[in-house]
Coordinates of C-alpha atoms in Angstrom, one line a residue:
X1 CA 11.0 31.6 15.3
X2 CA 9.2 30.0 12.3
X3 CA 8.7 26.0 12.1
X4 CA 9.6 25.0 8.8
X5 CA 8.4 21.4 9.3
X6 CA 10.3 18.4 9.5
X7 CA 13.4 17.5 8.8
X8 CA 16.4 15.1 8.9
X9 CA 19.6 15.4 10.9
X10 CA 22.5 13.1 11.4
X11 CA 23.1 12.7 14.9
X12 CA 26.0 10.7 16.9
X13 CA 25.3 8.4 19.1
X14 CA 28.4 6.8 20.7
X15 CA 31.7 8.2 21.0
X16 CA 35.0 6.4 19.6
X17 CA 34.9 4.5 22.7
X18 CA 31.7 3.1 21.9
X19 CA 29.7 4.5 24.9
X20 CA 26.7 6.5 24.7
X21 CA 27.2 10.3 24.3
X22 CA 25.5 12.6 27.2
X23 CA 22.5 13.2 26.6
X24 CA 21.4 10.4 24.6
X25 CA 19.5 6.9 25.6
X26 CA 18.9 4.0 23.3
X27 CA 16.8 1.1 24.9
X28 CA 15.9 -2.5 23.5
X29 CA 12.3 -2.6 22.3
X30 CA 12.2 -6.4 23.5
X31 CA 11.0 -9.9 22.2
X32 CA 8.0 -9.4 19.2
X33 CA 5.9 -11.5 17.6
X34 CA 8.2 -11.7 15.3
X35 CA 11.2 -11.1 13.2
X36 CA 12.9 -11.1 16.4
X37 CA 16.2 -10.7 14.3
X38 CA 15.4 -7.2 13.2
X39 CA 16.9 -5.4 16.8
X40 CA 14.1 -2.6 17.1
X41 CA 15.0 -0.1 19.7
X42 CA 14.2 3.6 20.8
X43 CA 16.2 6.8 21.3
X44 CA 15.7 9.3 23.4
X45 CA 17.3 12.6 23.1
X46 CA 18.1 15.2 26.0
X47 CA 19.9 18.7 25.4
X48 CA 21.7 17.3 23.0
X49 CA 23.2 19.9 20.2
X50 CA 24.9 19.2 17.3
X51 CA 26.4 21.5 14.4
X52 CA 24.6 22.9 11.3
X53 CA 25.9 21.0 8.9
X54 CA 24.5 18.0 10.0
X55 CA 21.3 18.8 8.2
X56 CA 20.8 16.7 5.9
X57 CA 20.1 19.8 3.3
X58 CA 18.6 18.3 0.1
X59 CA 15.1 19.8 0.8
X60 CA 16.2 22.7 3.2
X61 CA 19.3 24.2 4.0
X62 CA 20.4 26.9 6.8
X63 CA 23.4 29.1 6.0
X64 CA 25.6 30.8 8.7
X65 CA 23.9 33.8 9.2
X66 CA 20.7 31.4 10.2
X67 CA 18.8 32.1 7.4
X68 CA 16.7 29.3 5.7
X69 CA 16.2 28.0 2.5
X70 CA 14.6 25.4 0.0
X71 CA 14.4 24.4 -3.5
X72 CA 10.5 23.4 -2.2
X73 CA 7.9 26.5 -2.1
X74 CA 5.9 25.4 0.4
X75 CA 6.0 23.2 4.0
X76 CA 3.3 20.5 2.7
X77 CA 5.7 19.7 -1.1
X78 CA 9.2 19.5 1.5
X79 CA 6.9 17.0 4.2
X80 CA 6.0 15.2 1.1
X81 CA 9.1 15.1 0.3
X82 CA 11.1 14.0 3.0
X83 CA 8.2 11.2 3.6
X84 CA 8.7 10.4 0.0
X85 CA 11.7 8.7 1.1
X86 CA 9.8 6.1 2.3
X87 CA 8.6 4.8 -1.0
X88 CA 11.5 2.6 -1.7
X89 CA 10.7 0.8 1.7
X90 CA 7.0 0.5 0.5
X91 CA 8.5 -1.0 -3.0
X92 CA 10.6 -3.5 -0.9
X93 CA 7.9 -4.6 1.1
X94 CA 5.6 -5.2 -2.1
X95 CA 8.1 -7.4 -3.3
X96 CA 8.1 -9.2 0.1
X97 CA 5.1 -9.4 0.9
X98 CA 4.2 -11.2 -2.4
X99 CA 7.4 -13.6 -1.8
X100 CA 5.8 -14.7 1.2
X101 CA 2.3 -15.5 -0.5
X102 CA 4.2 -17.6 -3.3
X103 CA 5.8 -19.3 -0.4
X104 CA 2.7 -19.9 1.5
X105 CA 0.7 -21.2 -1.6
X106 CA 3.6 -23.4 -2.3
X107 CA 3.1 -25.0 0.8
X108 CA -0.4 -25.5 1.2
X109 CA -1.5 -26.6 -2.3
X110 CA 1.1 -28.7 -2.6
X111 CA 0.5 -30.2 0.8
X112 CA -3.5 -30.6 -0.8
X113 CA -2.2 -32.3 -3.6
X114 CA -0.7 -34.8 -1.7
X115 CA -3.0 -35.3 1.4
X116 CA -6.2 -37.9 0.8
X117 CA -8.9 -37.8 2.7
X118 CA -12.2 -39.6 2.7
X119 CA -13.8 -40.8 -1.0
X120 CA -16.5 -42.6 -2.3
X121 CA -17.3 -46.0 -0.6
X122 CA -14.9 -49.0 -1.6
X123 CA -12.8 -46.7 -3.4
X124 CA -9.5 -44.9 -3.3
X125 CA -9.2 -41.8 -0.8
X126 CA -9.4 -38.4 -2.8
X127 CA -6.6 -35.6 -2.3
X128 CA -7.6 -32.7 -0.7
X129 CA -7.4 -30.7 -3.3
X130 CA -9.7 -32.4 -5.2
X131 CA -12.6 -31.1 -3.2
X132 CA -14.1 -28.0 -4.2
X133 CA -14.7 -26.2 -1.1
X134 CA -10.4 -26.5 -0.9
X135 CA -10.3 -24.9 -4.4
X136 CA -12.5 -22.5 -4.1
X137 CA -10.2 -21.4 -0.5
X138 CA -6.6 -21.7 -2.7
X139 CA -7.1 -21.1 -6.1
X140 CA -8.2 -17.7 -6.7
X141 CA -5.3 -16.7 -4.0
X142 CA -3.0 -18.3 -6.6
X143 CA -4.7 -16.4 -9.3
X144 CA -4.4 -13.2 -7.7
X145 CA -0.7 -14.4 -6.6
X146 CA -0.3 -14.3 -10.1
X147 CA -1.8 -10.7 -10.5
X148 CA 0.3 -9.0 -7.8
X149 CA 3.7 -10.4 -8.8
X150 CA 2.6 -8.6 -12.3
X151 CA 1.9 -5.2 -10.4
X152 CA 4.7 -5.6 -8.1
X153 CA 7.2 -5.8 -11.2
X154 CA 5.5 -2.6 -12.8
X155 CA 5.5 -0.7 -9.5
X156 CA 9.7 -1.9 -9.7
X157 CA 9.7 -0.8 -12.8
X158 CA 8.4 2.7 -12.4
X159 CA 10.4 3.0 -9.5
X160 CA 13.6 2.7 -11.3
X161 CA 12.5 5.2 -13.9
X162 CA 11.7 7.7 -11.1
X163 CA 14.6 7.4 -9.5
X164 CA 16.9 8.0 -12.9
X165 CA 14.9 10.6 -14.1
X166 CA 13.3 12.3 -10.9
X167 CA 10.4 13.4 -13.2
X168 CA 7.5 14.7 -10.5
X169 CA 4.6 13.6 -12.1
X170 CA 6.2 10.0 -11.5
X171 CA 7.4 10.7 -8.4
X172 CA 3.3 11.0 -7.3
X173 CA 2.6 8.6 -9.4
X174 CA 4.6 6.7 -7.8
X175 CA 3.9 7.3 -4.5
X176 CA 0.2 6.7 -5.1
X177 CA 1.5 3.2 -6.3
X178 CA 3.5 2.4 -3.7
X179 CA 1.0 3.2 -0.8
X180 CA -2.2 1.3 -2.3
X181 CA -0.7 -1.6 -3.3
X182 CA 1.4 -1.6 -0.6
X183 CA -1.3 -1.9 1.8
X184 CA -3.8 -4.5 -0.7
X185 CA -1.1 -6.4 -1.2
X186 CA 0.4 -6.8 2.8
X187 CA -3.3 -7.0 4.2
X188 CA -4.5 -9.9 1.4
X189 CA -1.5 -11.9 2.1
X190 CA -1.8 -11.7 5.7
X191 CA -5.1 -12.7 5.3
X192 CA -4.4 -15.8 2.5
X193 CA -1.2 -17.0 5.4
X194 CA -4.3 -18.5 7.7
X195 CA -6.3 -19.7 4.9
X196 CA -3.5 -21.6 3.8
X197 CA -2.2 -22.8 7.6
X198 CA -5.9 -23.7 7.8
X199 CA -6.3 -25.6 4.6
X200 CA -3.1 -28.2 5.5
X201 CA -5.4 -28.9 8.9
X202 CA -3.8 -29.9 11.7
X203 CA 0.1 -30.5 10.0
X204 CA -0.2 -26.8 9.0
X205 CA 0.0 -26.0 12.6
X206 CA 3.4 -27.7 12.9
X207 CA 6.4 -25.1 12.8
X208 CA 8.3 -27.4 9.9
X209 CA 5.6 -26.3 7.7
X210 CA 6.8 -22.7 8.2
X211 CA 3.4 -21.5 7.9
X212 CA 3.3 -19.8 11.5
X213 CA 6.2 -18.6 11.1
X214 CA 5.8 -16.6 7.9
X215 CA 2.6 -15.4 9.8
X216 CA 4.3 -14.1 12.1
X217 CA 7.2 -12.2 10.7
X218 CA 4.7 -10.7 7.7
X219 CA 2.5 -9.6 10.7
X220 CA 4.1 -6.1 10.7
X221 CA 3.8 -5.8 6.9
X222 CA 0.3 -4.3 7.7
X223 CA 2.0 -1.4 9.6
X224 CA 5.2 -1.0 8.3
X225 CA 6.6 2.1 6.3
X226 CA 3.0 3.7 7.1
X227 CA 0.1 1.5 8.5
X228 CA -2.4 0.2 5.9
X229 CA -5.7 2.1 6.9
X230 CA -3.5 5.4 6.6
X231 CA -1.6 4.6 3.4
X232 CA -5.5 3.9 1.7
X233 CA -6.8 7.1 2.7
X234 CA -3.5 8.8 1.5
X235 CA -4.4 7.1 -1.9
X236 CA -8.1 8.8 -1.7
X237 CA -6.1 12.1 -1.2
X238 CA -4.1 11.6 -4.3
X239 CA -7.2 10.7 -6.3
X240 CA -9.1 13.3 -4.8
X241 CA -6.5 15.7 -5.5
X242 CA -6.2 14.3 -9.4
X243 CA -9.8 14.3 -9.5
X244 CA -10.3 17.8 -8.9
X245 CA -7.6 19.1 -10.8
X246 CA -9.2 17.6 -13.9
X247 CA -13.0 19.3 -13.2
X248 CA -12.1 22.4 -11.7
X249 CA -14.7 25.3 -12.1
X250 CA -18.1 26.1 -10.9
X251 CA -19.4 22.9 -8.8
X252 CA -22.5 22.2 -11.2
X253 CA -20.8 23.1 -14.4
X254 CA -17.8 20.7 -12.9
X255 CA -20.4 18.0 -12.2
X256 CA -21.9 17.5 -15.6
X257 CA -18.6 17.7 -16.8
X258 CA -17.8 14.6 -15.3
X259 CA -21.3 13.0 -15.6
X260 CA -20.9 13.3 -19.6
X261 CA -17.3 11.9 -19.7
X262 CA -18.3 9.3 -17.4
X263 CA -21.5 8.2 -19.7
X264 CA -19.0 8.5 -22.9
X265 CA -16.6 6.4 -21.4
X266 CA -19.0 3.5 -19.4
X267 CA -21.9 2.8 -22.5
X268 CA -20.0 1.4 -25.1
X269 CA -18.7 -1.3 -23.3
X270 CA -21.6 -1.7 -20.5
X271 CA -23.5 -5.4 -21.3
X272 CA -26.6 -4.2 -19.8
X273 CA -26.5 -1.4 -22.4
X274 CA -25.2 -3.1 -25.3
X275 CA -26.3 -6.5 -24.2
X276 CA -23.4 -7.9 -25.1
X277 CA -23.1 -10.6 -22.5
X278 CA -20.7 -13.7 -24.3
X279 CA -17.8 -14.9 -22.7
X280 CA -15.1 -13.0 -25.1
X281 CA -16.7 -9.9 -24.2
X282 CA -17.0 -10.6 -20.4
X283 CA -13.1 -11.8 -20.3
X284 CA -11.8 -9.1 -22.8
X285 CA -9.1 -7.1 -20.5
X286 CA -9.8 -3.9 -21.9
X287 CA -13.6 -4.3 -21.0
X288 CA -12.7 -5.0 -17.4
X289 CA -9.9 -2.4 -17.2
X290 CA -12.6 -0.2 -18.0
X291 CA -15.4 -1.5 -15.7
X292 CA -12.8 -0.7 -13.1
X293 CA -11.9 2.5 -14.1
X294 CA -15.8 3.5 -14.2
X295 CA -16.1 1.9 -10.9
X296 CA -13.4 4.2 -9.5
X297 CA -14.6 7.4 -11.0
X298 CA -17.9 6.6 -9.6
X299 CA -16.7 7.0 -6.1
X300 CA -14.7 9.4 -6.3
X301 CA -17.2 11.5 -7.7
X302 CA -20.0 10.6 -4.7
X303 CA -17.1 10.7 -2.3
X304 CA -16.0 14.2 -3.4
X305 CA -20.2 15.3 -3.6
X306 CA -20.5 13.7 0.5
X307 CA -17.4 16.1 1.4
X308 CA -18.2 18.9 -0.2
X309 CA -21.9 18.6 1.6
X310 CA -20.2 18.3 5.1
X311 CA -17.2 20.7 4.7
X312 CA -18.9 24.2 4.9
X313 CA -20.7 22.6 8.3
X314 CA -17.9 20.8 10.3
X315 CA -14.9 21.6 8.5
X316 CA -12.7 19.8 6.2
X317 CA -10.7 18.0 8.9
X318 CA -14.3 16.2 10.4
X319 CA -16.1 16.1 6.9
X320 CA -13.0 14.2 6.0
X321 CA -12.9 11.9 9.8
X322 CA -16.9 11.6 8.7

């Protein structure tokens, strides 16, 4: 018997009767900590055979006489593919996740606005938000609000197109998207919910605030459709993977490769270099899309010299765990 990997069946679960079929269990997974309306359960399957046509055969199929086939050449591209599925859930929860941080903002600096506390003597009280130390908590969340709703409606955007034109380079592409910002996006806003509960004070612990509430329920964002750590280091892999791809050949020959593209790319706009230090330079998008970009490429060139000096000792499983 080979194992082809995994794959997806439908199987029934109640007969027209509505009662459980033999062989199969389904039990309530219980009260959470929240979105108690989503009705999470488990199923657990004994003996139980169903036909082969309930294969769900877009990435393997099994004819009559038993033998298997797949438009996929190998086990790792049909598991990528069949998990691949999960994208559009990683999409969705982008778009939710940065719905419930507009919300949240909302709430809190508003609340700031209107809140006074303390001023100078014989004078008016000043509104929260007036202070600095509550800026410097809410505003740069609200700027990078700003900056996630704009990558959310690209990764949307590319989603559609991969999904009308099924191109593979976008379906990665995608992927990689999906999974990073995914997980930077879920963890931040999880993160800003108690900065902002903690910025109203003691009315942000009230439940009409809705602030412990949407806590709560985006609480399992973090390990939804793949759990955050996971989906990061998938994004490594992907970059890795690209990485390599593009310097292939002889590791020393491969490595100054990189080193040269790296210095053509990085000096012309680097200010300790050029010395070009004004504001317009410092602010020009292009100059920090590339800062970025030089940044990345510098780590994944250390991170892929660290493996390859731990691989031939432990293995690529623990130079990767390492």
């Amino acid at each position: 018997m080979v194992d082809h990997g995994v794959h997806a069946f439908i199987v029934p679960l109640r007969d027209d009767a509505g009662q459980l079929l033999p062989g199969v269990e389904i039990h309530d997974c219980g009260y959470k900590v929240g979105l108690n309306g989503v009705d999470n359960g488990a199923i657990r399957f004994t003996h139980v055979r169903i036909p082969r046509v309930n294969l769900l055969d877009r990435f393997g199929s099994v004819d009559k006489s038993g033998r298997y086939s797949s438009p996929l050449t190998s086990q790792g591209r049909r598991f990528a593919a069949t998990l691949g599925e999960l994208t559009g859930g990683r999409v969705g929860l982008c778009s939710g996740s940065v719905g419930t941080l507009k919300g949240a903002l909302c709430i809190a600096i508003r609340y700031c606005a209107q809140r006074q506390q303390f001023g100078p003597p014989d004078a008016q009280e000043v509104a929260v938000l007036d202070y600095q130390s509550t800026q410097q908590r809410l505003i740069p969340m609200l700027a990078t609000c700003y900056g996630l709703h704009f990558a959310k409606q690209l990764l949307v955007d590319r989603y559609c197109e991969m999904k009308r034109t099924k191109d593979h380079k976008l379906v990665e592409e995608v992927h990689a998207l999906s999974a990073g910002l995914k997980a930077y996006t879920t963890r931040f806003t999880q993160n800003a919910l108690s900065v902002c509960r903690e910025a109203c004070g003691g009315h942000g612990y009230a439940a009409v605030n809705r602030l412990g509430a949407l806590r709560s329920d985006h609480d399992i964002f973090q390990t939804f459709e793949g759990d955050n750590t996971v989906l990061l280091q998938q994004v490594s892999g992907l970059l890795l993977k690209e990485y390599r791809s593009q310097f292939q050949g002889a590791p020393l020959s491969s490595t100054f490769a990189f080193l040269r593209q790296l210095a053509a790319s990085s000096l012309p706009n680097n200010p300790l270099v050029t010395h070009e230090t004004d504001v317009r330079h410092l602010r020009d998008p292009s100059f920090l899309a590339s800062a970025l970009e030089y940044r990345t490429a510098r780590m994944l060139f250390t991170l892929s010299l660290r493996l390859r000096k731990h691989t031939p000792r432990v293995g690529s499983f623990e130079a990767w765990n390492k």
